[in-house]
Amino acid sequence: MKNRLIYKFISGFIAALLLSFLTISLAVNHMTYRHILEDEADSLYHEATIIADSYGSTYFGGNMSPESLQNQFAALNAYLGCDIMLLANDGKIIIGSPEPGLDYVEDFDPTDGAAGHHQIGYFYNTYDEKQLTVFYPVEYRYAVLGYIVINKPVSWIKADANAVFNYNYITLAIAFGFSGILIFIFYISINKPLRKLTGATERYAKGDFSVKSRLGRNDEIGRLADSLDYMASEIESLNGYQTKFLANISHDFRSPLTSIKGYLEAMLDGTIPLQMQEKYLNIVISETERLTKLTNNLLTMNNFNENGMVLDIGDFDIIKIIKQTIETFEGECEKKLIKFKLVFSEKALYVNADQSKIQQVIYNLIDNAIKFSNSDSSIIISASEKGDKISVSIKDFGIGIPKESISKIWERFYKTDLSRGKDKKGTGLGLSIVKDIITAHKEYIDVVSTEGVGTEFIFALPKAKTERDEFI
C-alpha cells in the first residue's frame, strides 16, 4: 500500500482522538468520583442528623427499647444500603454491628472527624474494605451521649461513578461516527483535486505544459492549483520564447556567415574579378561588424541576467552625451540625407545615472530612428527639465510601428514585419536592452507611434542634485 498522505492524516486524527479521550476520561472519571463521593457524604450526613434527632435522643431518653431501635436501624440499613451504628463515647457498639459478636470499635476517636463530617478508611480496622464514614453526635439534655455512625463501601460509590462514566463510551462512539463521516467528506473533497494536481505535475515533468487543473476553488488547494497553472503557462511561454530565441539567433548568425562565406569563396575561385574585390570585402567587413554587434548585445543581455544590472551611478551632462553619440552616425546620416534637430531647454542638463549605459540607450534609440526613417527626413532630439526629472525625447518621421506590435517591441529578438522588409541588419535586441537599462534606473520609457507617420521614444532620468555651473 502506498504511503499516502490521507492515511497519515486519518491515523493521526484517530490517535489524537483516542489520546484526547483517554486524557479527558481519566480527568472526568476522577472528577465524577469526587463529585459523587461528596454528594454521598452530604446525603449520609443529612441522614445521620435525622437518625440522631429522631432515634438517638429518643433511645437515650428511655422512650425506645434497644429491640425497637435495632429494628429501625435494620430497616434503614436496607433502605440506605449502609451500615448504621450507635456508638458510645468510648467506642462501645450500642446498636448495630458490622460483624456478629463485635462489641467495641477499638481506638474510636470521634475527634477524627473534626476536620470534616466524613472520612475515608477502614473505620479503625472494623471493615475489610474502605468505607465512607460519617459521624454525628447524639445529644440528650445538652450532653453528648454517643454517635450515629454510617458506613458505606467506597467500592459502591466507585461503581456509581463508573456507571456515569460509561456514558463517555457512548460519546466516544458518536464522536467516532461523526468523525468518520467528516473524514470521508474531507477525503473526497481533498483527494480528488490532489490526484488531479498530481496528474498535472506528472505531465509537466514530461514536458507537456498544456494541461491546466482549473479547480475553481478559493481555498489553499485552489490557490496552489492556480499557482501551478500560472507556472505551466509561464514555462510554456518560456519554452516558446526559447524556441523563438534559438530560431532568431540562428537566423541572425547564419545570414551574415553565409554572405561572408559566399563572397570569400567567390574571391578565391575567381568568380569575383580583382577590381571588384574591394567592394565585396567592404560587404564582408560590414557583415562581421553586424556579427560583432549581435555578439556584444547578447553578452550585454547575459550580463543583465546574471548580475542584475550593476549600475555605476554618477552625475553627467546628458546634452553632451547626446551630441557625442550623434557624431558616430554622421556617415550613415549623410547617406540617407537625414538631419538632426536638437531642442534643449538649457545649455547643460545634468542627470544622476550610469553614463555608459545611458549612452548605450541613446545610441540604440538613434540607431533605431535612423533605420526606420525615410531618406531626406529629420530626427528631433529634445531634452528638458520636468520637476526633479530630465525628460529626453527621440522622434523620427519614418514608417512607424503597427499598433499591434507596439506592446511587443521590448521583447528580445522581436522584429516587426516592416522592419524585416526594410532592414534585415537589426538584431532585435536594441530596444530590449534600452528597456532593461531604464528599468534598472527605476525610471520609465514610453513610445508613441503612428504607422506611416513616425515614432517617438520618451524616457526620464533623475536630475542631478548639484548644478555644474563651470560647464555653462
XYZ file of C-alpha atoms in Angstrom:
472
model
C 0.000 0.000 0.000
C 1.344 3.424 -0.901
C 2.341 5.697 1.951
C -0.347 8.233 1.113
C -0.928 11.485 2.920
C -4.595 10.741 3.563
C -3.724 7.591 5.519
C -1.271 9.550 7.645
C -3.920 12.158 8.279
C -6.549 9.597 9.274
C -4.096 7.729 11.528
C -3.008 10.951 13.173
C -6.609 12.062 13.638
C -7.625 8.767 15.250
C -4.542 8.769 17.504
C -5.282 12.342 18.593
C -8.939 11.451 19.221
C -8.026 8.404 21.333
C -5.358 10.293 23.278
C -7.779 13.129 23.926
C -10.471 10.683 25.010
C -8.150 8.845 27.409
C -6.870 12.076 28.921
C -10.339 13.531 29.335
C -11.714 10.212 30.586
C -9.168 9.954 33.376
C -9.824 13.509 34.447
C -13.609 13.179 34.133
C -13.648 9.829 35.932
C -11.716 11.290 38.858
C -13.876 14.399 38.984
C -17.062 12.314 38.714
C -15.940 10.067 41.569
C -15.055 13.056 43.776
C -18.355 14.712 42.978
C -20.431 11.593 43.745
C -18.377 10.989 46.911
C -19.056 14.494 48.173
C -22.739 14.235 47.318
C -22.984 10.854 49.030
C -21.163 12.156 52.115
C -23.538 15.127 52.322
C -26.520 12.834 51.899
C -25.357 10.381 54.569
C -24.528 13.216 56.946
C -28.014 14.552 56.474
C -29.420 11.074 57.188
C -27.207 10.809 60.283
C -28.617 14.065 61.659
C -32.160 12.830 61.148
C -31.433 9.452 62.760
C -29.671 11.123 65.695
C -32.530 13.538 66.302
C -35.313 11.018 65.681
C -33.957 7.862 67.252
C -30.784 8.532 69.211
C -32.244 11.126 71.576
C -35.399 9.031 71.950
C -33.346 5.986 72.854
C -31.235 7.788 75.440
C -34.405 9.394 76.827
C -35.774 5.918 77.567
C -38.624 6.209 75.119
C -37.402 3.444 72.765
C -36.207 -0.020 73.573
C -32.985 -1.446 72.133
C -35.008 -4.001 70.162
C -37.130 -1.275 68.547
C -34.055 0.780 67.702
C -32.349 -2.307 66.269
C -35.344 -2.905 64.029
C -35.343 0.709 62.878
C -31.632 0.518 62.058
C -32.149 -2.729 60.150
C -34.850 -1.075 58.061
C -32.638 1.976 57.426
C -29.725 -0.287 56.510
C -31.830 -1.930 53.851
C -33.163 1.423 52.629
C -29.886 3.323 52.524
C -27.632 0.401 51.691
C -25.337 1.306 54.574
C -24.234 0.108 57.967
C -25.734 2.264 60.733
C -24.401 2.093 64.273
C -24.972 3.859 67.545
C -21.680 4.087 69.425
C -20.981 5.220 72.948
C -18.279 7.802 73.501
C -15.789 5.056 74.403
C -16.432 3.096 71.179
C -18.869 0.555 72.607
C -21.381 -0.599 69.998
C -24.821 0.067 71.430
C -26.939 -0.786 68.392
C -25.869 -2.271 65.047
C -22.629 -4.048 64.211
C -20.719 -4.794 61.018
C -19.953 -8.261 62.368
C -21.836 -10.514 64.785
C -20.299 -10.534 68.274
C -18.365 -7.273 67.743
C -18.964 -5.157 70.859
C -16.331 -2.448 70.634
C -14.692 -0.308 67.974
C -11.113 -0.217 69.162
C -9.426 3.192 69.384
C -12.585 5.009 68.376
C -11.962 8.729 68.488
C -14.886 10.982 67.486
C -12.493 13.899 67.063
C -11.045 12.232 63.923
C -13.961 13.717 62.045
C -13.276 17.230 63.300
C -11.705 18.318 60.016
C -14.885 17.386 58.152
C -18.091 15.486 58.544
C -16.773 12.401 56.737
C -13.659 10.312 56.315
C -12.381 7.515 54.095
C -10.822 4.391 55.545
C -11.373 1.024 57.145
C -13.097 2.536 60.218
C -10.499 1.586 62.776
C -9.878 -1.792 61.079
C -13.508 -2.793 61.558
C -14.024 -3.404 57.813
C -12.019 -5.290 55.239
C -12.597 -2.690 52.525
C -12.567 1.086 52.517
C -15.659 2.839 53.764
C -17.128 6.292 53.529
C -17.827 7.105 57.181
C -19.903 9.956 58.629
C -20.290 10.856 62.335
C -22.986 12.779 64.055
C -23.228 13.265 67.821
C -26.364 12.239 69.765
C -27.207 14.748 72.442
C -29.546 14.375 75.352
C -30.078 17.156 77.849
C -27.148 19.118 76.394
C -24.733 16.237 76.758
C -23.164 14.073 74.002
C -24.003 10.507 74.934
C -22.974 8.785 71.724
C -22.564 8.992 67.952
C -24.537 7.886 64.937
C -22.030 6.338 62.549
C -22.927 5.471 58.953
C -20.541 3.455 56.786
C -20.903 2.852 53.099
C -18.382 0.873 50.953
C -16.300 3.125 48.718
C -16.486 0.447 46.011
C -20.205 1.068 45.738
C -19.590 4.763 45.198
C -16.948 3.972 42.554
C -19.429 1.682 40.863
C -21.908 4.561 40.666
C -19.178 6.786 39.260
C -18.240 4.149 36.680
C -21.866 3.808 35.670
C -21.944 7.523 34.945
C -18.566 7.311 33.227
C -19.834 4.585 30.883
C -21.812 7.252 29.076
C -18.467 8.587 27.870
C -18.077 5.490 25.753
C -21.326 6.333 24.037
C -19.961 9.824 23.482
C -16.779 8.318 22.037
C -18.776 6.117 19.675
C -20.814 9.096 18.488
C -17.637 11.168 18.082
C -16.017 8.407 16.039
C -19.138 8.105 13.923
C -19.353 11.781 13.078
C -15.586 11.990 12.679
C -15.687 9.120 10.215
C -18.307 10.941 8.161
C -16.310 14.177 8.239
C -13.084 12.365 7.312
C -14.843 10.698 4.395
C -16.181 14.048 3.175
C -12.724 15.556 3.670
C -11.162 12.669 1.784
C -13.492 13.168 -1.164
C -13.022 16.951 -1.235
C -9.220 16.783 -0.900
C -8.195 13.560 -2.597
C -9.805 14.251 -5.967
C -8.168 17.664 -6.550
C -4.845 16.364 -5.220
C -4.967 13.486 -7.666
C -5.726 15.962 -10.430
C -2.827 18.179 -9.394
C -0.526 15.156 -9.166
C -1.526 14.116 -12.665
C -0.901 17.626 -13.961
C 2.558 17.824 -12.363
C 3.458 14.436 -13.830
C 2.516 15.793 -17.266
C 4.608 18.894 -16.566
C 7.573 16.673 -15.687
C 7.233 15.057 -19.126
C 7.271 18.452 -20.818
C 3.538 18.788 -21.506
C 2.506 22.189 -20.105
C -0.807 22.362 -21.949
C -2.615 20.649 -19.040
C -4.416 23.028 -16.688
C -6.103 21.947 -13.459
C -8.653 24.802 -13.241
C -10.134 23.645 -9.931
C -12.041 26.879 -9.367
C -11.571 26.764 -5.573
C -10.817 29.661 -3.230
C -9.001 27.648 -0.544
C -5.324 26.727 -0.231
C -5.635 23.901 -2.778
C -7.318 26.279 -5.206
C -4.518 28.795 -4.806
C -1.959 26.008 -5.268
C -3.733 24.916 -8.452
C -3.809 28.500 -9.754
C -0.087 28.833 -8.990
C 0.672 25.602 -10.848
C -1.462 26.718 -13.801
C 0.371 30.040 -13.844
C 3.724 28.267 -13.606
C 2.795 25.971 -16.501
C 1.719 28.947 -18.616
C 4.948 30.787 -17.856
C 7.103 27.747 -18.624
C 5.135 27.125 -21.809
C 5.701 30.755 -22.797
C 9.360 30.429 -21.850
C 9.679 27.335 -23.998
C 8.076 29.230 -26.859
C 10.420 32.127 -26.244
C 13.392 29.757 -26.124
C 12.379 28.205 -29.433
C 11.915 31.647 -30.942
C 15.190 32.794 -29.430
C 17.124 29.900 -30.970
C 15.408 30.369 -34.325
C 16.130 34.103 -34.370
C 19.715 33.822 -33.202
C 20.361 31.031 -35.682
C 18.909 33.138 -38.476
C 20.798 36.273 -37.446
C 24.109 34.418 -37.262
C 23.573 32.228 -40.314
C 22.684 35.051 -42.686
C 25.913 37.107 -42.364
C 28.047 33.964 -42.113
C 26.529 32.682 -45.352
C 27.251 36.002 -47.065
C 30.837 36.100 -45.762
C 31.480 32.502 -46.819
C 29.925 33.044 -50.244
C 31.854 36.225 -51.034
C 35.184 34.804 -49.838
C 34.719 31.597 -51.853
C 33.810 33.672 -54.910
C 37.028 35.661 -54.484
C 39.119 32.537 -54.113
C 37.708 30.770 -57.174
C 37.893 33.933 -59.302
C 34.152 34.416 -59.709
C 34.545 37.963 -58.417
C 37.156 39.847 -60.501
C 40.075 41.507 -58.751
C 38.844 45.041 -59.394
C 35.523 44.231 -57.649
C 37.025 42.556 -54.588
C 37.341 45.801 -52.604
C 33.561 46.319 -52.843
C 32.783 42.829 -51.603
C 35.461 42.961 -48.919
C 33.658 46.027 -47.555
C 30.471 43.962 -47.526
C 32.316 41.218 -45.636
C 33.561 43.793 -43.107
C 30.017 45.132 -42.741
C 28.733 41.622 -42.059
C 31.463 40.942 -39.487
C 30.551 44.224 -37.784
C 26.980 43.012 -37.733
C 28.097 39.775 -36.072
C 30.186 41.714 -33.573
C 27.225 43.905 -32.702
C 24.980 40.896 -32.262
C 27.555 39.151 -30.053
C 28.058 42.238 -27.919
C 24.313 42.626 -27.463
C 23.995 39.006 -26.419
C 26.819 39.431 -23.905
C 25.120 42.549 -22.589
C 21.808 40.746 -22.138
C 23.545 37.825 -20.423
C 25.338 40.212 -18.080
C 21.995 41.761 -17.163
C 20.540 38.385 -16.267
C 23.467 37.212 -14.126
C 24.436 40.389 -12.277
C 21.111 42.126 -12.071
C 22.358 45.216 -13.984
C 25.057 46.672 -11.764
C 24.954 50.453 -12.244
C 27.790 52.957 -11.844
C 25.739 55.984 -10.817
C 27.167 59.485 -11.190
C 26.336 62.997 -12.382
C 26.897 63.911 -16.049
C 25.594 66.241 -18.737
C 23.016 64.387 -20.856
C 23.236 67.010 -23.651
C 26.962 66.349 -24.035
C 26.324 62.602 -24.293
C 23.604 63.158 -26.928
C 25.931 65.315 -29.061
C 28.790 62.818 -28.789
C 26.513 59.955 -29.804
C 25.135 61.843 -32.811
C 28.681 62.271 -34.176
C 29.055 58.484 -34.508
C 26.156 58.397 -37.004
C 27.491 61.172 -39.262
C 28.386 58.940 -42.177
C 25.141 56.966 -42.053
C 23.067 60.166 -41.899
C 24.872 61.596 -44.918
C 23.989 58.522 -46.976
C 20.269 58.826 -46.136
C 20.265 62.648 -46.082
C 18.968 62.644 -42.504
C 19.365 65.756 -40.349
C 19.202 66.106 -36.573
C 17.226 68.859 -34.876
C 18.257 69.416 -31.256
C 15.868 71.119 -28.839
C 17.257 71.652 -25.331
C 15.761 73.768 -22.550
C 19.245 74.552 -21.152
C 22.823 74.509 -22.399
C 23.574 71.736 -19.957
C 21.244 69.287 -18.170
C 22.844 67.122 -15.523
C 21.373 63.752 -14.615
C 22.230 61.212 -11.935
C 22.626 57.873 -13.745
C 25.073 55.370 -15.247
C 26.755 57.332 -18.052
C 27.933 54.414 -20.185
C 24.581 52.620 -20.070
C 22.582 55.789 -20.798
C 24.873 56.449 -23.737
C 24.004 52.934 -24.943
C 20.295 53.777 -24.586
C 20.705 56.937 -26.670
C 22.815 55.080 -29.241
C 20.232 52.303 -29.650
C 17.319 54.743 -29.934
C 19.115 56.938 -32.501
C 20.211 53.847 -34.433
C 16.598 52.652 -34.414
C 15.351 56.074 -35.557
C 17.824 56.224 -38.470
C 16.999 52.667 -39.503
C 13.275 53.384 -39.836
C 13.459 56.975 -41.088
C 12.747 57.837 -44.701
C 15.501 59.376 -46.783
C 15.789 63.149 -46.699
C 13.976 63.409 -43.361
C 14.835 64.657 -39.891
C 15.156 63.310 -36.370
C 14.217 65.577 -33.475
C 16.053 65.064 -30.183
C 14.885 67.109 -27.221
C 15.735 67.279 -23.519
C 14.054 69.356 -20.844
C 13.715 69.655 -17.102
C 10.444 68.488 -15.578
C 10.391 68.768 -11.802
C 13.098 66.551 -10.396
C 13.447 64.645 -13.691
C 15.133 65.237 -17.033
C 12.931 64.119 -19.927
C 14.578 63.007 -23.196
C 12.711 62.515 -26.483
C 13.931 60.999 -29.775
C 11.426 61.395 -32.602
C 11.665 60.218 -36.211
C 9.376 60.667 -39.205
C 9.686 57.187 -40.662
C 7.486 54.172 -41.277
C 6.165 53.944 -37.700
C 5.207 50.845 -35.759
C 1.996 48.849 -36.364
C -0.455 49.233 -33.497
C -0.473 45.511 -32.743
C 3.332 45.468 -32.450
C 3.859 48.376 -30.028
C 3.462 46.195 -26.914
C 5.947 43.637 -28.273
C 8.853 45.847 -29.349
C 10.522 45.469 -25.932
C 10.759 41.685 -26.322
C 14.139 40.187 -27.149
C 14.635 39.380 -30.837
C 11.255 40.813 -31.735
C 11.159 42.438 -35.154
C 8.078 43.767 -36.876
C 7.390 42.622 -40.404
C 8.055 46.153 -41.638
C 11.481 46.198 -40.041
C 12.421 42.908 -41.608
C 11.231 44.084 -45.016
C 13.108 47.380 -44.824
C 16.272 46.457 -42.927
C 17.426 42.940 -42.244
C 20.514 44.037 -40.298
C 18.805 44.522 -36.928
C 19.390 42.093 -34.077
C 16.060 42.624 -32.318
C 17.912 43.241 -29.048
C 18.380 47.010 -29.067
C 15.040 48.061 -27.606
C 15.067 45.188 -25.122
C 18.414 46.463 -23.810
C 17.056 50.008 -23.670
C 14.062 48.863 -21.621
C 16.238 46.888 -19.189
C 18.625 49.799 -18.624
C 15.874 52.357 -17.970
C 14.038 49.901 -15.704
C 17.265 49.276 -13.754
C 17.339 53.044 -13.112
C 13.761 52.697 -11.790
C 12.508 55.108 -14.448
C 10.044 54.837 -17.327
C 10.255 54.809 -21.110
C 7.253 55.319 -23.389
C 6.713 55.044 -27.113
C 4.231 56.918 -29.284
C 3.975 55.736 -32.875
C 1.662 56.048 -35.844
C 2.177 53.797 -38.832
C 3.320 55.793 -41.840
C 3.929 58.928 -39.744
C 6.764 58.210 -37.345
C 7.808 57.113 -33.842
C 8.802 58.947 -30.676
C 10.582 57.386 -27.684
C 10.452 59.303 -24.393
C 12.339 58.389 -21.239
C 13.155 60.126 -17.958
C 16.179 60.221 -15.685
C 16.629 61.707 -12.196
C 18.062 65.212 -12.201
C 21.443 65.684 -10.515
C 21.198 67.331 -7.105
C 24.091 69.740 -7.751
C 24.406 72.183 -10.633
C 27.542 72.254 -12.797
C 27.948 75.981 -13.470
C 31.547 75.567 -14.577
C 30.307 73.726 -17.692
C 27.995 76.594 -18.583
